[in-house]
Tab-separated table of C-alpha atoms in Angstrom:
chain	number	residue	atom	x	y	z
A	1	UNK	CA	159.726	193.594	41.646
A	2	UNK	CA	163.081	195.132	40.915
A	3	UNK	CA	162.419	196.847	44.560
A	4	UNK	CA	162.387	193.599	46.186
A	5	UNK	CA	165.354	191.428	44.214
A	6	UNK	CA	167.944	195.021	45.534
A	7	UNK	CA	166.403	194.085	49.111
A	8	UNK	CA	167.406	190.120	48.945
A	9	UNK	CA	170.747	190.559	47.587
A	10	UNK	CA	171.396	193.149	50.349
A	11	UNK	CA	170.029	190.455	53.221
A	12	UNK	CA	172.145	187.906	51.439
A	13	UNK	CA	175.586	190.400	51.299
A	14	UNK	CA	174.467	191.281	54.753
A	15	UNK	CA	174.055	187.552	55.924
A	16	UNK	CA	177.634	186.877	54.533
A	17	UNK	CA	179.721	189.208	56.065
A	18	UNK	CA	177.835	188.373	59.676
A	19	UNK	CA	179.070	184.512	58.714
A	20	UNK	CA	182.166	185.613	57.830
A	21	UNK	CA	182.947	187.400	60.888
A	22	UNK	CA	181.737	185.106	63.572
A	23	UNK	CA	184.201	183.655	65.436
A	24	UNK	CA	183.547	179.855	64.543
A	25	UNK	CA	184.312	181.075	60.985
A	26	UNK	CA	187.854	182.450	61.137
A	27	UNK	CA	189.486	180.213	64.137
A	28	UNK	CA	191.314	177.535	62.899
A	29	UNK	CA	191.861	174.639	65.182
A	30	UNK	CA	194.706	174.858	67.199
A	31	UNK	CA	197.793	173.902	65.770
A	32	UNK	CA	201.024	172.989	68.361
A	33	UNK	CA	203.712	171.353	65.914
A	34	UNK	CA	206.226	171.861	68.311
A	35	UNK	CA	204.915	170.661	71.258
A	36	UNK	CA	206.916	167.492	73.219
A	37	UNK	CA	204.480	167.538	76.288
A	38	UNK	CA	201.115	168.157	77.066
A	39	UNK	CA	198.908	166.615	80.008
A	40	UNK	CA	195.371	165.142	77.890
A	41	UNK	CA	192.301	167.567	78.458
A	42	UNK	CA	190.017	164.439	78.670
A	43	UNK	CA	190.295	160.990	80.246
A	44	UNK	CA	189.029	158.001	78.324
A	45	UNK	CA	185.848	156.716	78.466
A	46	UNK	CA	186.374	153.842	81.211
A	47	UNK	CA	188.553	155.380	83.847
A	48	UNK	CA	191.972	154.223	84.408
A	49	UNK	CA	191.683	151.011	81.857
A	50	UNK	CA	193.349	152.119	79.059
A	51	UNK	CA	193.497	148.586	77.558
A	52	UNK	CA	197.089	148.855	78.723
A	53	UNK	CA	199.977	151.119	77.538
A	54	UNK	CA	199.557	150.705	73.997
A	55	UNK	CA	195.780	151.553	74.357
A	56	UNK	CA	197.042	155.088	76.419
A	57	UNK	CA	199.837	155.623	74.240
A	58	UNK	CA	197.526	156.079	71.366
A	59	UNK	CA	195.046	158.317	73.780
A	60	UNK	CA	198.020	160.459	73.240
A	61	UNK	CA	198.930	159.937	69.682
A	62	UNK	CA	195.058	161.105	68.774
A	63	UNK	CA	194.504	164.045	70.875
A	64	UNK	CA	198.548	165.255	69.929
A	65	UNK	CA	197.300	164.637	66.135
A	66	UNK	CA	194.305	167.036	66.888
A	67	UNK	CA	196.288	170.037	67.819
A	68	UNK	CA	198.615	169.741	64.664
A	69	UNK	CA	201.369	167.123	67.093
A	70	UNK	CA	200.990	164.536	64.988
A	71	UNK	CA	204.156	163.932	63.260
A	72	UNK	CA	206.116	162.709	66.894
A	73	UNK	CA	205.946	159.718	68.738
A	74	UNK	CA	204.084	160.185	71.742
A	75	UNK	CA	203.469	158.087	74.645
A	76	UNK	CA	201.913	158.063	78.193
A	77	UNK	CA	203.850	158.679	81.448
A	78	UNK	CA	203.018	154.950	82.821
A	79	UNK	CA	204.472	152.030	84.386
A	80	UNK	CA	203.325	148.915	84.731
A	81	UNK	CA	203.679	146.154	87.185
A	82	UNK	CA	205.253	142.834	87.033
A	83	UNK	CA	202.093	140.783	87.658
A	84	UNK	CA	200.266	137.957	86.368
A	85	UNK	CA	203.006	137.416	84.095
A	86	UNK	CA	203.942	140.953	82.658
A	87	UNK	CA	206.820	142.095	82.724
A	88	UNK	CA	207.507	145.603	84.612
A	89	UNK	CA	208.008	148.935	82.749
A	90	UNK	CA	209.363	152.016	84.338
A	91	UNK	CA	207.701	155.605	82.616
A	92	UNK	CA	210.643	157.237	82.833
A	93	UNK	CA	212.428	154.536	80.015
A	94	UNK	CA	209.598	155.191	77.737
A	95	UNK	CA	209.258	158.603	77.247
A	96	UNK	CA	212.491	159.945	74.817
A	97	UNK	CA	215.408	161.554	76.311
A	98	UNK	CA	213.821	165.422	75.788
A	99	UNK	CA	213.828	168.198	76.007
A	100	UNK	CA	209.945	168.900	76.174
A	101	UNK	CA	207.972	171.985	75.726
A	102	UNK	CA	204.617	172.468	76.361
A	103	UNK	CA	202.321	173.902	73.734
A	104	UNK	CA	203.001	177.584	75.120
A	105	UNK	CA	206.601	176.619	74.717
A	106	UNK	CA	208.010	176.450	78.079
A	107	UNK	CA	210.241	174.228	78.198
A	108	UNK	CA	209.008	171.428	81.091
A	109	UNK	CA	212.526	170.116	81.428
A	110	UNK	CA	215.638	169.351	79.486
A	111	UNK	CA	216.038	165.609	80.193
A	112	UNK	CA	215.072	162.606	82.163
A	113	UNK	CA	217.210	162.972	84.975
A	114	UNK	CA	215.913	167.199	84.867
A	115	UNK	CA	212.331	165.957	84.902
A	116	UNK	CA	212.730	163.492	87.549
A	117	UNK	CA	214.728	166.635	90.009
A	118	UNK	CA	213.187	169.249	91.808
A	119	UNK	CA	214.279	171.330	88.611
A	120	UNK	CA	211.457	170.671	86.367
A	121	UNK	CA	208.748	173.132	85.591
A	122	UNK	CA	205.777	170.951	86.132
A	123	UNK	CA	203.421	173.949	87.942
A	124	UNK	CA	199.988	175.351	88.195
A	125	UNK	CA	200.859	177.923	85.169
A	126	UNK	CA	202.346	175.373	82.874
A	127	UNK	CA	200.204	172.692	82.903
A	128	UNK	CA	198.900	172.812	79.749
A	129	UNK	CA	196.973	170.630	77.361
A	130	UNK	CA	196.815	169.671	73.693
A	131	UNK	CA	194.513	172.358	73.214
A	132	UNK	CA	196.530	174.850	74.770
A	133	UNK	CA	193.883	175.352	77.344
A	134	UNK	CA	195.291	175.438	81.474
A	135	UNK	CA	194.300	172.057	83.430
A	136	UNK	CA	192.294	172.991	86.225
A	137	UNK	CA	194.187	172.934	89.939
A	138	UNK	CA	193.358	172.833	93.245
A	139	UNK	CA	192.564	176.293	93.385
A	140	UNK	CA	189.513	175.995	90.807
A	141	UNK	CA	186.249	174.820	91.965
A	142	UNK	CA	186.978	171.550	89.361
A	143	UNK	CA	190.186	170.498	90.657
A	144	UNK	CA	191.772	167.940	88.036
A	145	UNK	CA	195.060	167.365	88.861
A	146	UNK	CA	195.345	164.017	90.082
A	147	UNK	CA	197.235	162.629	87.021
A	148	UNK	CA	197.629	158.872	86.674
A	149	UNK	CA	201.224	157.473	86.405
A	150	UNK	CA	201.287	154.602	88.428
A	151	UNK	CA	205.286	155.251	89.045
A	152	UNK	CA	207.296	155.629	91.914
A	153	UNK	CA	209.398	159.643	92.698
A	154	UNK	CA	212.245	158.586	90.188
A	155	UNK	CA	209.637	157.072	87.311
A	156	UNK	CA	209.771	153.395	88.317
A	157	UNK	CA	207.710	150.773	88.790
A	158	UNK	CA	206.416	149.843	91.963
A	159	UNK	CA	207.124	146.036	93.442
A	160	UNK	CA	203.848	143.932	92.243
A	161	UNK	CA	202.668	143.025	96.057
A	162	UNK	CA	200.122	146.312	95.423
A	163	UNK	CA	197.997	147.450	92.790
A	164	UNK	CA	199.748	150.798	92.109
A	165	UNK	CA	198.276	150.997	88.268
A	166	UNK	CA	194.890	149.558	88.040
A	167	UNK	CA	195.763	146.746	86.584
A	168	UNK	CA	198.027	147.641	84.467
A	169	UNK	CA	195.866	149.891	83.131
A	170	UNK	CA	193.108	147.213	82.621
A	171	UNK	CA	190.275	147.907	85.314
A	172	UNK	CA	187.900	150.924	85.406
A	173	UNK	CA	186.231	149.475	88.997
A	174	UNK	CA	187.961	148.064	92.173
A	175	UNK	CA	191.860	148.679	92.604
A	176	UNK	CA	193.856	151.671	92.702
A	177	UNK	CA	196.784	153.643	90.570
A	178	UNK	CA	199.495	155.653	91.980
A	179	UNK	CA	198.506	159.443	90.537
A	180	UNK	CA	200.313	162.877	90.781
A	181	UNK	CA	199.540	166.236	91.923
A	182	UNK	CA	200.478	167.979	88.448
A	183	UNK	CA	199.818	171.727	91.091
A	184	UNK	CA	202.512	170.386	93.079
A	185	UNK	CA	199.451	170.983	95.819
A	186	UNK	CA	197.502	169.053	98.269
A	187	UNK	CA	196.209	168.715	101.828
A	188	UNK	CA	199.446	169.302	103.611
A	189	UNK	CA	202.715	170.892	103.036
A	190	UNK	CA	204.769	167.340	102.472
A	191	UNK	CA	206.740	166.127	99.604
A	192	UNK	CA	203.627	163.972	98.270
A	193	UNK	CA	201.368	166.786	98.325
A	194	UNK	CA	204.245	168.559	96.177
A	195	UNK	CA	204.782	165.208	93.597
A	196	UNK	CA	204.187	165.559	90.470
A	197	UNK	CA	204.373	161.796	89.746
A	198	UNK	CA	204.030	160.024	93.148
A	199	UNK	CA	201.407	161.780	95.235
A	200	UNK	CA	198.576	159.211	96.477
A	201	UNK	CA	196.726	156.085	95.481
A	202	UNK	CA	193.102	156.549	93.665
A	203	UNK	CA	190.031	155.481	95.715
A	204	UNK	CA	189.195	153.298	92.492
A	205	UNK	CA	189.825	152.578	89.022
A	206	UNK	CA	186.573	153.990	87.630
A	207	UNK	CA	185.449	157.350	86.025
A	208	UNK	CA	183.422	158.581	89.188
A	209	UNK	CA	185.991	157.514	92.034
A	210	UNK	CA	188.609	159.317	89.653
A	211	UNK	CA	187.157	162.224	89.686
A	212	UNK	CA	186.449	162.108	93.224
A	213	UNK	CA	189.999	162.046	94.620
A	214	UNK	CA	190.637	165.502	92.550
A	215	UNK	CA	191.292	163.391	89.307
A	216	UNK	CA	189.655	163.108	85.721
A	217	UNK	CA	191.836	159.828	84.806
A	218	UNK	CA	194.065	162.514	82.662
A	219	UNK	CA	197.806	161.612	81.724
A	220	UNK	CA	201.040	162.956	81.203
A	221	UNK	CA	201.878	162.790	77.189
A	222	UNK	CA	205.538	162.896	76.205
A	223	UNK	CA	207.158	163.109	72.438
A	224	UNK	CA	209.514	160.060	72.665
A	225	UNK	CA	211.547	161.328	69.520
């Protein structure tokens, strides 16, 4: 009997190191306090309506608060249009006066007026989400970086005769949003393949004609303070 109580307690020590040592067990989730700028590793849930800003702002204010961001102010690169009664927004006024880093700590640019210049360091190698994780190009076989913004080259609005945000971020079927090429790549070699913020419209507002433009209805997350 004796015989048989050593061999448990040696399966059990035994079964405790192997859970101790597995890589679930000792990785903590990723923490990125000092991160100003991150582009979201998932879309919502209906395409491009986001219930409006507030409803992507706080898209970014969860997934930041996941990966230890918490603490800032964060809100989505978006304009809105001056339709139906709204009044127009510009991105660029509602995203802090920087600098931003992305969770690897490069620093994306130093200012508005630096983010908005052929200065910035929006790239293939920095585009980087909450999770520290790379979003994938146009060089991967998932290409994701048509990034909704809805904004003209220098972060404004565009004039309300055209849908240029879905809605104002409030349809996830017919329409279209203004997206960038976060690769600074596309089809040809012209200054819309290359924008980061102003590259082509989306064939629709929902999930599936998202994705099929080289898009996964991601956005463009900025620390405002």
């Amino acid at each position: 009997m004796s015989r048989q109580l050593r061999l448990a307690a040696l399966v059990g020590t035994v079964g405790l190191l192997f859970v101790s040592a597995s890589p679930q067990a000792q990785q903590p989730p990723p923490q990125f306090p000092n991160m100003t700028f991150f582009i979201t590793s998932v879309g919502g849930p209906s395409g491009a309506n986001y219930g409006g800003l507030e409803g992507a702002d706080k898209h970014c204010q969860t997934l930041a608060e996941k990966a230890g961001g918490g603490s800032k102010t964060w809100r989505a690169y978006l304009s809105t249009q001056a339709v139906n009664g709204a009044t127009a927004v510009n991105a660029k006024d509602r995203i802090g006066k920087g600098p931003w880093v992305n969770a690897r700590g490069v620093q994306i640019a130093a200012s508005v007026a630096d983010l908005h210049s052929a200065n910035n360091k929006i790239a293939p190698e920095t585009l980087v989400a909450e999770n520290g994780r790379l979003i994938p190009s146009r060089l991967y076989t998932v290409n994701q970086h048509d990034i909704l913004t809805g904004s003209q080259a220098d972060g404004t609005a565009f004039p309300p005769d055209k849908d240029m945000t879905c809605g104002n971020w409030t349809k996830s079927g017919e329409g279209s949003a203004m997206v960038g090429h976060a690769d600074r790549m596309g089809l040809r070699d012209d200054e819309a393949s290359k924008s980061w913020n102003t590259s082509h419209p989306s064939r629709g507002c929902d999930a599936a004609s998202l994705v099929a433009t080289g898009g996964a209805g991601l956005l463009y997350c900025f620390a405002a303070n």
